[in-house]
Coordinates of C-alpha atoms and ligand atoms in Angstrom, one line a residue:
X1 CA 223.5 198.2 53.9
X2 CA 225.8 198.7 50.9
X3 CA 227.3 195.6 49.4
X4 CA 230.9 195.5 48.2
X5 CA 232.1 193.2 45.4
X6 CA 235.8 192.9 44.7
X7 CA 237.2 191.5 41.4
X8 CA 240.8 190.4 41.3
X9 CA 242.7 188.8 38.5
X10 CA 245.1 185.9 38.3
X11 CA 247.9 184.5 36.0
X12 CA 247.8 187.0 33.2
X13 CA 246.6 190.6 32.6
X14 CA 243.8 191.1 30.1
X15 CA 242.1 188.0 31.5
X16 CA 238.7 189.7 31.3
X17 CA 238.3 191.3 34.7
X18 CA 236.9 194.5 33.1
X19 CA 234.2 192.6 31.1
X20 CA 233.4 190.4 34.1
X21 CA 232.9 193.5 36.3
X22 CA 230.8 195.2 33.6
X23 CA 228.7 192.0 33.0
X24 CA 228.0 191.3 36.6
X25 CA 227.1 195.0 37.0
X26 CA 224.6 194.6 34.1
X27 CA 223.0 191.6 35.8
X28 CA 222.6 193.4 39.1
X29 CA 221.2 196.5 37.4
X30 CA 218.7 194.3 35.6
X31 CA 217.6 193.2 39.1
X32 CA 216.9 196.8 40.0
X33 CA 219.9 197.6 42.1
X34 CA 221.9 200.9 42.0
X35 CA 225.3 199.7 41.0
X36 CA 228.5 201.7 40.7
X37 CA 231.8 200.3 39.4
X38 CA 235.2 201.4 40.4
X39 CA 238.5 200.6 38.7
X40 CA 241.7 200.6 40.7
X41 CA 244.8 201.0 38.7
X42 CA 247.9 200.2 40.8
X43 CA 250.3 202.3 38.6
X44 CA 251.8 205.6 39.9
X45 CA 250.3 207.9 37.2
X46 CA 247.6 210.1 38.5
X47 CA 245.4 209.2 35.6
X48 CA 245.6 207.5 32.2
X49 CA 245.9 210.8 30.4
X50 CA 249.6 210.8 29.7
X51 CA 249.8 207.1 28.9
X52 CA 250.7 205.7 25.5
X53 CA 247.7 203.9 23.8
X54 CA 250.3 201.4 22.3
X55 CA 250.9 200.2 25.9
X56 CA 247.6 200.7 27.6
X57 CA 245.0 201.0 24.9
X58 CA 242.6 203.8 24.6
X59 CA 242.3 206.7 27.1
X60 CA 238.7 207.0 28.0
X61 CA 237.1 210.3 29.0
X62 CA 234.1 210.7 31.4
X63 CA 231.6 213.6 31.4
X64 CA 233.5 215.4 34.1
X65 CA 236.7 215.3 31.9
X66 CA 238.6 212.6 33.7
X67 CA 241.1 210.7 31.5
X68 CA 240.7 207.1 32.6
X69 CA 241.4 203.5 32.0
X70 CA 239.5 202.0 29.1
X71 CA 237.6 199.6 31.5
X72 CA 235.4 202.6 32.4
X73 CA 234.3 202.5 28.8
X74 CA 233.2 198.9 29.2
X75 CA 231.4 199.8 32.5
X76 CA 229.5 202.7 30.9
X77 CA 228.5 200.7 27.9
X78 CA 227.4 197.6 29.8
X79 CA 225.7 199.4 32.7
X80 CA 224.3 202.2 30.5
X81 CA 225.3 204.9 33.0
X82 CA 227.7 207.8 33.1
X83 CA 230.6 207.6 35.5
X84 CA 232.6 210.3 37.3
X85 CA 236.2 210.7 38.4
X86 CA 235.4 208.8 41.6
X87 CA 235.3 205.6 39.5
X88 CA 239.0 205.4 38.7
X89 CA 241.6 205.3 41.5
X90 CA 245.3 205.0 41.0
X91 CA 248.3 204.6 43.4
X92 CA 249.4 208.0 42.3
X93 CA 246.1 209.6 43.5
X94 CA 246.2 207.8 46.8
X95 CA 249.7 208.7 47.7
X96 CA 249.2 212.3 46.4
X97 CA 246.3 212.7 48.9
X98 CA 248.2 211.2 51.8
X99 CA 251.4 213.2 51.2
X100 CA 249.4 216.4 50.9
X101 CA 247.6 215.7 54.1
X102 CA 250.9 215.0 55.8
X103 CA 252.2 218.4 54.7
X104 CA 249.0 220.0 56.0
X105 CA 249.8 218.5 59.4
X106 CA 246.8 216.3 59.5
X107 CA 248.6 213.3 61.0
X108 CA 249.7 215.2 64.1
X109 CA 253.1 213.6 64.8
X110 CA 252.3 210.1 63.6
X111 CA 254.6 208.1 61.4
X112 CA 252.7 208.0 58.1
X113 CA 252.6 204.4 56.9
X114 CA 251.3 202.0 54.2
X115 CA 249.1 200.5 56.9
X116 CA 246.9 202.2 58.1
X117 CA 247.3 205.5 56.2
X118 CA 247.5 204.4 52.6
X119 CA 245.0 201.6 53.1
X120 CA 242.6 204.0 54.9
X121 CA 242.8 206.4 52.0
X122 CA 242.0 203.5 49.6
X123 CA 239.0 202.4 51.7
X124 CA 237.8 206.0 52.0
X125 CA 237.6 206.2 48.2
X126 CA 235.7 202.9 48.0
X127 CA 233.3 203.8 50.8
X128 CA 232.6 207.2 49.2
X129 CA 231.1 205.4 46.3
X130 CA 229.1 203.2 48.6
X131 CA 227.3 206.2 50.2
X132 CA 224.8 206.6 47.4
X133 CA 224.6 203.1 45.9
X134 CA 223.4 199.6 46.8
X135 CA 226.4 197.8 45.4
X136 CA 229.9 198.9 44.6
X137 CA 231.9 196.6 42.3
X138 CA 235.6 197.3 42.5
X139 CA 238.0 195.8 40.0
X140 CA 241.7 195.7 41.0
X141 CA 243.9 196.1 37.9
X142 CA 246.9 193.9 37.2
X143 CA 247.2 190.4 38.7
X144 CA 247.6 189.0 42.2
X145 CA 251.4 188.7 42.7
X146 CA 252.3 192.0 41.1
X147 CA 254.4 194.3 43.2
X148 CA 251.9 197.2 43.1
X149 CA 248.8 195.4 44.2
X150 CA 249.2 194.3 47.9
X151 CA 248.1 197.7 49.5
X152 CA 244.9 197.5 47.6
X153 CA 244.3 193.8 48.5
X154 CA 245.0 194.6 52.1
X155 CA 242.4 197.5 52.0
X156 CA 239.8 195.2 50.5
X157 CA 240.6 192.5 53.1
X158 CA 240.0 195.1 55.8
X159 CA 236.6 196.0 54.2
X160 CA 235.6 192.4 54.5
X161 CA 236.3 192.6 58.3
X162 CA 234.6 196.0 58.7
X163 CA 231.5 195.3 56.8
X164 CA 231.0 191.7 57.6
X165 CA 231.3 188.8 55.3
X166 CA 227.7 188.8 54.2
X167 CA 228.2 192.3 52.8
X168 CA 231.4 191.6 50.9
X169 CA 232.1 189.3 48.1
X170 CA 235.5 188.4 46.5
X171 CA 235.6 187.2 43.0
X172 CA 238.8 186.0 41.3
X173 CA 239.1 185.9 37.5
X174 CA 241.8 183.5 36.3
X175 CA 243.1 181.8 33.2
X176 CA 242.8 178.1 32.4
X177 CA 246.0 177.4 30.4
X178 CA 246.3 175.0 27.4
X179 CA 249.5 173.1 26.9
X180 CA 251.1 170.7 24.5
X181 CA 250.2 169.1 21.2
X182 CA 246.9 167.8 22.7
X183 CA 245.9 171.1 24.1
X184 CA 245.6 169.8 27.6
X185 CA 243.7 172.1 30.0
X186 CA 245.7 173.2 33.1
X187 CA 244.0 174.4 36.2
X188 CA 247.2 174.7 38.2
X189 CA 248.1 178.4 37.4
X190 CA 244.6 179.2 38.8
X191 CA 245.2 177.1 41.9
X192 CA 248.5 179.0 42.5
X193 CA 247.0 182.3 41.9
X194 CA 244.2 181.6 44.5
X195 CA 246.9 180.5 46.9
X196 CA 248.7 183.8 46.4
X197 CA 245.5 185.6 47.2
X198 CA 245.1 183.4 50.3
X199 CA 248.6 184.5 51.5
X200 CA 247.2 188.1 51.4
X201 CA 244.3 187.0 53.6
X202 CA 241.6 186.7 51.0
X203 CA 239.6 183.5 50.3
X204 CA 237.7 184.1 47.1
X205 CA 234.0 183.3 47.1
X206 CA 233.7 182.7 43.3
X207 CA 236.4 181.8 40.7
X208 CA 235.7 182.8 37.2
X209 CA 237.7 180.7 34.7
X210 CA 238.6 182.3 31.4
X211 CA 239.0 179.4 29.0
X212 CA 239.2 178.5 25.4
X213 CA 237.4 175.2 25.8
X214 CA 234.6 174.1 28.1
X215 CA 235.4 173.2 31.7
X216 CA 235.0 169.5 32.3
X217 CA 233.3 168.2 35.5
X218 CA 236.7 166.9 36.5
X219 CA 238.2 170.4 36.2
X220 CA 235.4 172.0 38.1
X221 CA 235.9 169.5 40.9
X222 CA 239.6 170.1 41.1
X223 CA 239.2 173.9 41.0
X224 CA 236.5 173.7 43.7
X225 CA 238.7 171.6 45.9
X226 CA 242.0 173.5 45.5
X227 CA 240.5 177.0 45.4
X228 CA 238.1 176.4 48.4
X229 CA 234.9 177.3 46.6
X230 CA 231.7 175.3 46.1
X231 CA 231.4 173.6 42.8
X232 CA 228.7 176.0 41.5
X233 CA 231.0 178.9 42.3
X234 CA 233.4 177.8 39.6
X235 CA 232.1 179.8 36.7
X236 CA 233.1 179.2 33.1
X237 CA 234.0 182.2 31.0
X238 CA 234.7 180.9 27.5
X239 CA 236.5 183.1 24.9
X240 CA 234.0 184.8 22.7
X241 CA 234.0 187.3 19.9
X242 CA 230.8 188.8 21.1
X243 CA 231.7 190.3 24.5
X244 CA 228.2 191.8 24.8
X245 CA 226.8 188.3 25.2
X246 CA 228.8 187.6 28.4
X247 CA 226.2 188.9 30.8
X248 CA 223.7 186.4 29.3
X249 CA 226.3 183.6 29.6
X250 CA 226.9 184.5 33.2
X251 CA 223.2 184.6 33.8
X252 CA 222.9 181.0 32.5
X253 CA 225.9 179.9 34.7
X254 CA 223.9 181.2 37.7
X255 CA 226.5 183.9 38.6
X256 CA 224.0 186.5 39.6
X257 CA 221.8 184.2 41.8
X258 CA 225.0 183.0 43.5
X259 CA 226.1 186.6 44.2
X260 CA 222.6 187.5 45.5
X261 CA 222.6 184.5 47.8
X262 CA 226.1 185.1 49.1
X263 CA 225.3 188.8 49.8
X264 CA 222.0 187.9 51.3
X265 CA 220.1 189.9 48.8
X266 CA 216.5 188.9 48.0
X267 CA 216.4 187.2 44.6
X268 CA 214.5 189.3 42.0
X269 CA 213.3 188.4 38.6
X270 CA 216.0 189.8 36.2
X271 CA 214.9 192.2 33.4
X272 CA 217.3 191.1 30.7
X273 CA 215.0 191.4 27.8
X274 CA 216.3 194.7 26.3
X275 CA 219.8 193.3 26.4
X276 CA 218.7 190.0 24.9
X277 CA 216.9 191.9 22.1
X278 CA 220.1 193.8 21.4
X279 CA 222.1 190.6 21.2
X280 CA 219.5 189.1 18.8
X281 CA 219.9 192.1 16.5
X282 CA 223.7 191.8 16.7
X283 CA 223.6 188.1 15.9
X284 CA 221.1 188.4 13.0
X285 CA 222.0 191.4 10.9
X286 CA 220.0 192.1 7.8
X287 CA 222.6 194.2 6.1
X288 CA 226.4 194.8 6.2
X289 CA 228.9 197.6 5.8
X290 CA 232.6 197.6 5.4
X291 CA 234.3 200.4 7.3
X292 CA 238.0 201.3 7.1
X293 CA 239.5 202.8 10.3
X294 CA 242.6 204.8 9.2
X295 CA 244.9 205.3 12.2
X296 CA 248.3 204.8 13.6
X297 CA 247.5 202.3 16.3
X298 CA 246.0 199.7 14.0
X299 CA 248.2 197.0 15.4
X300 CA 246.7 197.5 18.8
X301 CA 242.9 197.0 18.7
X302 CA 242.4 198.3 22.2
X303 CA 243.7 201.7 21.3
X304 CA 240.4 202.4 19.5
X305 CA 238.1 200.3 21.5
X306 CA 235.3 202.8 22.0
X307 CA 235.4 203.6 18.3
X308 CA 235.0 199.9 17.5
X309 CA 232.2 199.5 19.9
X310 CA 230.4 202.7 18.7
X311 CA 230.6 201.4 15.1
X312 CA 229.0 198.2 16.3
X313 CA 226.3 200.2 18.0
X314 CA 225.7 202.1 14.7
X315 CA 225.3 198.6 13.2
X316 CA 222.8 197.6 15.9
X317 CA 220.7 200.8 15.2
X318 CA 220.6 199.9 11.5
X319 CA 220.2 196.1 12.0
X320 CA 223.5 195.6 10.1
X321 CA 226.8 194.0 10.7
X322 CA 229.8 196.3 10.6
X323 CA 233.0 194.8 9.3
X324 CA 236.1 196.8 10.4
X325 CA 239.2 197.0 8.2
X326 CA 242.3 198.4 9.7
X327 CA 244.4 200.7 7.5
X328 CA 247.8 201.8 8.8
X329 CA 247.9 205.6 8.1
X330 CA 251.7 205.6 8.0
X331 CA 251.8 203.1 5.2
X332 CA 248.9 204.8 3.4
X333 CA 250.9 208.0 3.1
X334 CA 253.6 206.1 1.1
X335 CA 251.1 204.3 -1.2
X336 CA 250.6 205.0 -4.9
X337 CA 247.2 206.0 -6.2
X338 CA 246.6 202.4 -7.2
X339 CA 247.4 201.1 -3.8
X340 CA 245.2 203.7 -2.1
X341 CA 242.4 202.7 -4.4
X342 CA 243.1 199.0 -3.5
X343 CA 242.8 199.9 0.2
X344 CA 239.4 201.6 -0.2
X345 CA 237.7 200.0 -3.2
X346 CA 235.5 197.7 -1.1
X347 CA 234.9 200.2 1.6
X348 CA 231.4 201.7 2.3
X349 CA 232.8 204.2 4.8
X350 CA 236.1 205.6 6.1
X351 CA 236.7 206.7 9.7
X352 CA 239.7 208.6 11.0
X353 CA 239.9 208.5 14.8
X354 CA 241.6 210.7 17.4
X355 CA 245.3 210.9 18.0
X356 CA 248.3 213.0 18.8
X357 CA 251.6 213.8 17.0
X358 CA 252.6 214.0 13.4
X359 CA 253.1 210.3 12.7
X360 CA 250.5 209.0 10.3
X361 CA 248.9 212.4 9.7
X362 CA 249.6 212.5 5.9
X363 CA 247.9 209.1 5.5
X364 CA 244.8 210.3 7.3
X365 CA 244.7 213.3 5.0
X366 CA 245.0 211.0 2.0
X367 CA 242.0 209.0 3.4
X368 CA 239.9 212.2 3.7
X369 CA 240.7 213.2 0.2
X370 CA 239.8 209.8 -1.2
X371 CA 236.5 209.8 0.7
X372 CA 235.7 213.3 -0.5
X373 CA 236.6 212.7 -4.1
X374 CA 234.8 209.4 -4.3
X375 CA 231.7 210.3 -2.3
X376 CA 232.4 207.7 0.3
X377 CA 230.8 208.3 3.7
X378 CA 233.5 209.7 6.0
X379 CA 233.6 210.3 9.8
X380 CA 236.4 212.1 11.5
X381 CA 236.8 212.1 15.3
X382 CA 238.8 214.9 16.9
X383 CA 242.1 214.5 15.0
X384 CA 239.9 213.2 12.2
X385 CA 238.0 216.4 11.8
X386 CA 241.3 218.3 11.8
X387 CA 242.5 216.1 9.0
X388 CA 239.2 216.7 7.1
X389 CA 239.7 220.4 7.4
X390 CA 243.4 220.4 6.4
X391 CA 242.6 218.3 3.4
X392 CA 239.7 220.5 2.4
X393 CA 241.9 223.6 2.8
X394 CA 244.7 222.2 0.7
X395 CA 242.7 220.6 -2.1
X396 CA 239.5 222.6 -2.3
X397 CA 240.3 226.0 -0.9
X398 CA 243.6 226.2 -2.7
X399 CA 245.7 226.6 0.5
X400 CA 248.2 224.0 -0.6
X401 CA 250.5 224.3 2.5
X402 CA 247.7 224.3 5.0
X403 CA 248.4 222.4 8.2
X404 CA 247.9 222.2 11.9
X405 CA 250.4 224.1 14.0
X406 CA 250.6 220.9 16.1
X407 CA 252.4 219.2 13.1
X408 CA 254.0 222.2 11.4
X409 CA 254.5 225.2 13.7
X410 CA 255.8 227.2 10.7
X411 CA 253.0 226.5 8.3
X412 CA 251.8 229.6 6.4
X413 CA 248.2 228.4 6.8
X414 CA 247.6 227.1 10.3
X415 CA 243.9 226.1 9.5
X416 CA 244.1 224.1 12.8
X417 CA 245.7 226.1 15.6
X418 CA 246.0 226.1 19.4
X419 CA 242.8 226.5 21.4
X420 CA 242.9 229.9 23.2
X421 CA 244.6 229.3 26.6
X422 CA 246.4 226.1 25.5
X423 CA 249.5 227.8 24.0
X424 CA 251.0 228.7 27.4
X425 CA 250.4 225.4 29.0
X426 CA 253.6 223.6 30.1
X427 CA 252.2 220.9 32.4
X428 CA 250.9 218.1 30.2
X429 CA 248.7 216.0 32.5
X430 CA 245.0 216.8 32.8
X431 CA 245.3 220.2 31.0
X432 CA 243.6 219.6 27.7
X433 CA 240.1 220.9 27.0
X434 CA 238.4 217.9 28.6
X435 CA 234.9 216.6 29.2
X436 CA 231.4 217.8 28.4
X437 CA 230.9 221.0 26.5
X438 CA 227.7 222.2 24.8
X439 CA 227.5 222.6 21.0
X440 CA 224.8 224.4 19.1
X441 CA 223.7 222.8 15.8
X442 CA 222.9 224.4 12.5
X443 CA 219.6 223.4 11.0
X444 CA 219.5 221.5 7.7
X445 CA 222.8 219.8 8.2
X446 CA 223.7 216.2 8.7
X447 CA 224.6 216.9 12.3
X448 CA 221.1 218.4 13.0
X449 CA 219.4 215.6 11.2
X450 CA 221.2 213.1 13.4
X451 CA 220.6 214.7 16.8
X452 CA 217.2 216.3 16.0
X453 CA 217.8 218.9 18.7
X454 CA 219.3 222.4 18.8
X455 CA 221.9 221.9 21.6
X456 CA 224.0 218.8 22.4
X457 CA 226.6 217.9 25.0
X458 CA 229.7 215.9 24.0
X459 CA 233.0 214.8 25.5
X460 CA 236.2 216.5 24.5
X461 CA 239.9 215.9 24.7
X462 CA 242.0 218.2 22.6
X463 CA 244.4 221.2 22.5
X464 CA 243.9 222.3 18.9
X465 CA 240.9 223.7 16.9
X466 CA 239.8 225.1 13.6
X467 CA 241.4 228.5 13.2
X468 CA 238.6 231.1 13.0
X469 CA 240.7 233.2 10.6
X470 CA 240.0 230.6 8.0
X471 CA 236.4 229.9 8.6
X472 CA 235.0 232.3 6.0
X473 CA 237.4 231.1 3.2
X474 CA 236.6 227.4 4.0
X475 CA 232.8 228.1 4.1
X476 CA 233.0 229.9 0.8
X477 CA 234.4 226.7 -0.7
X478 CA 231.7 224.5 0.6
X479 CA 232.7 223.5 4.1
X480 CA 229.8 223.8 6.6
X481 CA 230.4 224.4 10.3
X482 CA 227.3 222.7 11.5
X483 CA 228.2 222.7 15.2
X484 CA 229.7 225.6 17.2
X485 CA 230.2 226.4 20.8
X486 CA 227.4 228.6 22.2
X487 CA 229.6 231.7 21.9
X488 CA 230.4 230.7 18.3
X489 CA 234.1 230.9 18.9
X490 CA 234.9 227.2 18.6
X491 CA 234.1 224.9 15.7
X492 CA 232.6 221.6 17.0
X493 CA 231.4 220.0 13.8
X494 CA 232.4 220.4 10.2
X495 CA 230.8 218.8 7.2
X496 CA 231.3 218.8 3.5
X497 CA 228.5 220.1 1.3
X498 CA 227.6 218.1 -1.8
X499 CA 228.8 214.9 -0.3
X500 CA 226.5 212.0 0.9
X501 CA 227.9 212.1 4.4
X502 CA 231.3 213.6 5.2
X503 CA 231.4 214.9 8.8
X504 CA 233.9 215.4 11.5
X505 CA 233.5 216.3 15.2
X506 CA 236.0 218.0 17.4
X507 CA 234.6 216.0 20.3
X508 CA 234.6 212.2 20.8
X509 CA 231.1 210.9 20.2
X510 CA 232.4 207.3 20.6
X511 CA 232.6 207.8 24.4
X512 CA 228.9 208.4 24.8
X513 CA 227.6 205.6 22.6
X514 CA 226.0 202.6 24.4
X515 CA 224.7 199.3 23.0
X516 CA 221.2 200.1 24.3
X517 CA 221.5 203.7 23.1
X518 CA 223.6 204.0 19.9
X519 CA 225.1 207.4 19.2
X520 CA 223.1 209.3 16.5
X521 CA 226.2 210.2 14.5
X522 CA 227.5 206.6 14.4
X523 CA 223.9 205.5 13.5
X524 CA 223.8 207.9 10.6
X525 CA 227.3 207.3 9.5
X526 CA 226.5 203.5 9.2
X527 CA 223.2 204.3 7.6
X528 CA 225.1 206.3 4.9
X529 CA 227.6 203.4 4.5
X530 CA 224.8 200.9 4.1
X531 CA 223.2 203.1 1.4
X532 CA 226.5 203.1 -0.4
X533 CA 226.8 199.3 0.0
X534 CA 223.4 198.9 -1.6
X535 CA 224.1 201.2 -4.5
X536 CA 227.4 199.5 -5.2
X537 CA 225.7 196.1 -5.3
X538 CA 223.2 197.3 -7.9
Ligands
LIG1 N1 246.0 216.2 18.6 C1 244.8 216.9 18.4 C2 244.5 217.9 19.5 O1 245.1 218.0 20.5 C3 243.6 215.9 18.4 C4 243.3 215.3 19.8 C5 242.5 214.0 19.7 O2 242.2 213.5 18.6 N2 242.0 213.6 20.8 O3 243.7 218.8 19.3

């Protein structure tokens, strides 16, 4: 019998539902269950692909090329599995299916309604994931009380009735607020949010309290009484800088055993040792590297969350702490040579992440030039490799007006140009070159040294590419195309010869990096940065 766990949120968004879902998933996987997570996003967009990272953070990409909410990144990293399009459902998708079925005549004269037709479609998507798994953990985005969430809450209430309460568990993640000069802890917002959930017909089984300070016995007692859960089902989730440690904190709080008991699953000895080892490495680094991320969303940390995590994994692989320094690419473009030097003097590595649009591009090109001229390890991701190539074309190959046709359609040297087939596209959603594609590696290159294999698969999300008309010229000047599509028509990786480590990938390696399985390119980038750190210290 498949078990269904539902995670809802209270009081504020970003309260930690995603990490809670991922952490609980980890604990259940460590007990040998097949677990699949599902993120429900109650917005109307079909997917996250067209959404602004300033508002919603990073757009994550799965193997099958779905552009999803960044929580899927947390799930993949914590659970160590690859997810598919079935793990992200939005209001837009649900209505789209129902409206299309209505046009197809499937409803045979019925009035098509929120209940049961929309709720049925929501349940169908949840049950579909349950077919091949022991446990489905569904996280409902937003907070209880939002206008968009009731159809989803109604659907999960019905699942409770249909599957029986021993097969369904409701977990509510809420905030403990702090007020006044004495920083008094307030449980009332959580009480109200549970009450709001009750009006929709759901009594939570467990309340997870996100808090800045420990829960006192008195607070636990109050929360238990007013939220209608046993004392031990009030779980503390204290703020932490080390999100990877949360599964272990939850294990100590007894969350997994409680869930097992509640779902009538036999308790099994958890295998948390690999995760614990990884946390030990994270907490006791032997070296350190300073990495500058040069991008335009530096004010919004979530916009580059997979990049941040992958850098951390690179640190884990090298037993080193990675300190990230944010450099705003727009400001960098206006900086004097001295100011640029000031930005990068202490840096052991420079990374330019992905992005769209002209804003900040010239600053990213400045960063690539600085890294090349000063032999600083450099890693360019998607837009980052495009900047690497533009800089190289301008300053090494003598094509001073080289550009990408994305940013200057009239450039005399479009060293980065449309991918074949992309030029004609008018519909923007879901039409980029997306998801896994193979890439063949050239021997005796940094890329080959990292992967140690001839063919790799990586995730993509782009419309532009290195222009083949310029490949020969660039190669003559010392750029190496170390990764190509199997038909050799698309450049996948470029690296600079005579440089300790300057590499860019047209794909997004950050999406495949996991804490228990750090990505080889991030591992080697950090290794190169550590080497530089040592040399500078001597
Ligand atoms: N804007 C560039 C392109 O479309 C880079 C995309 C990205 O960095 N994801 O090719």
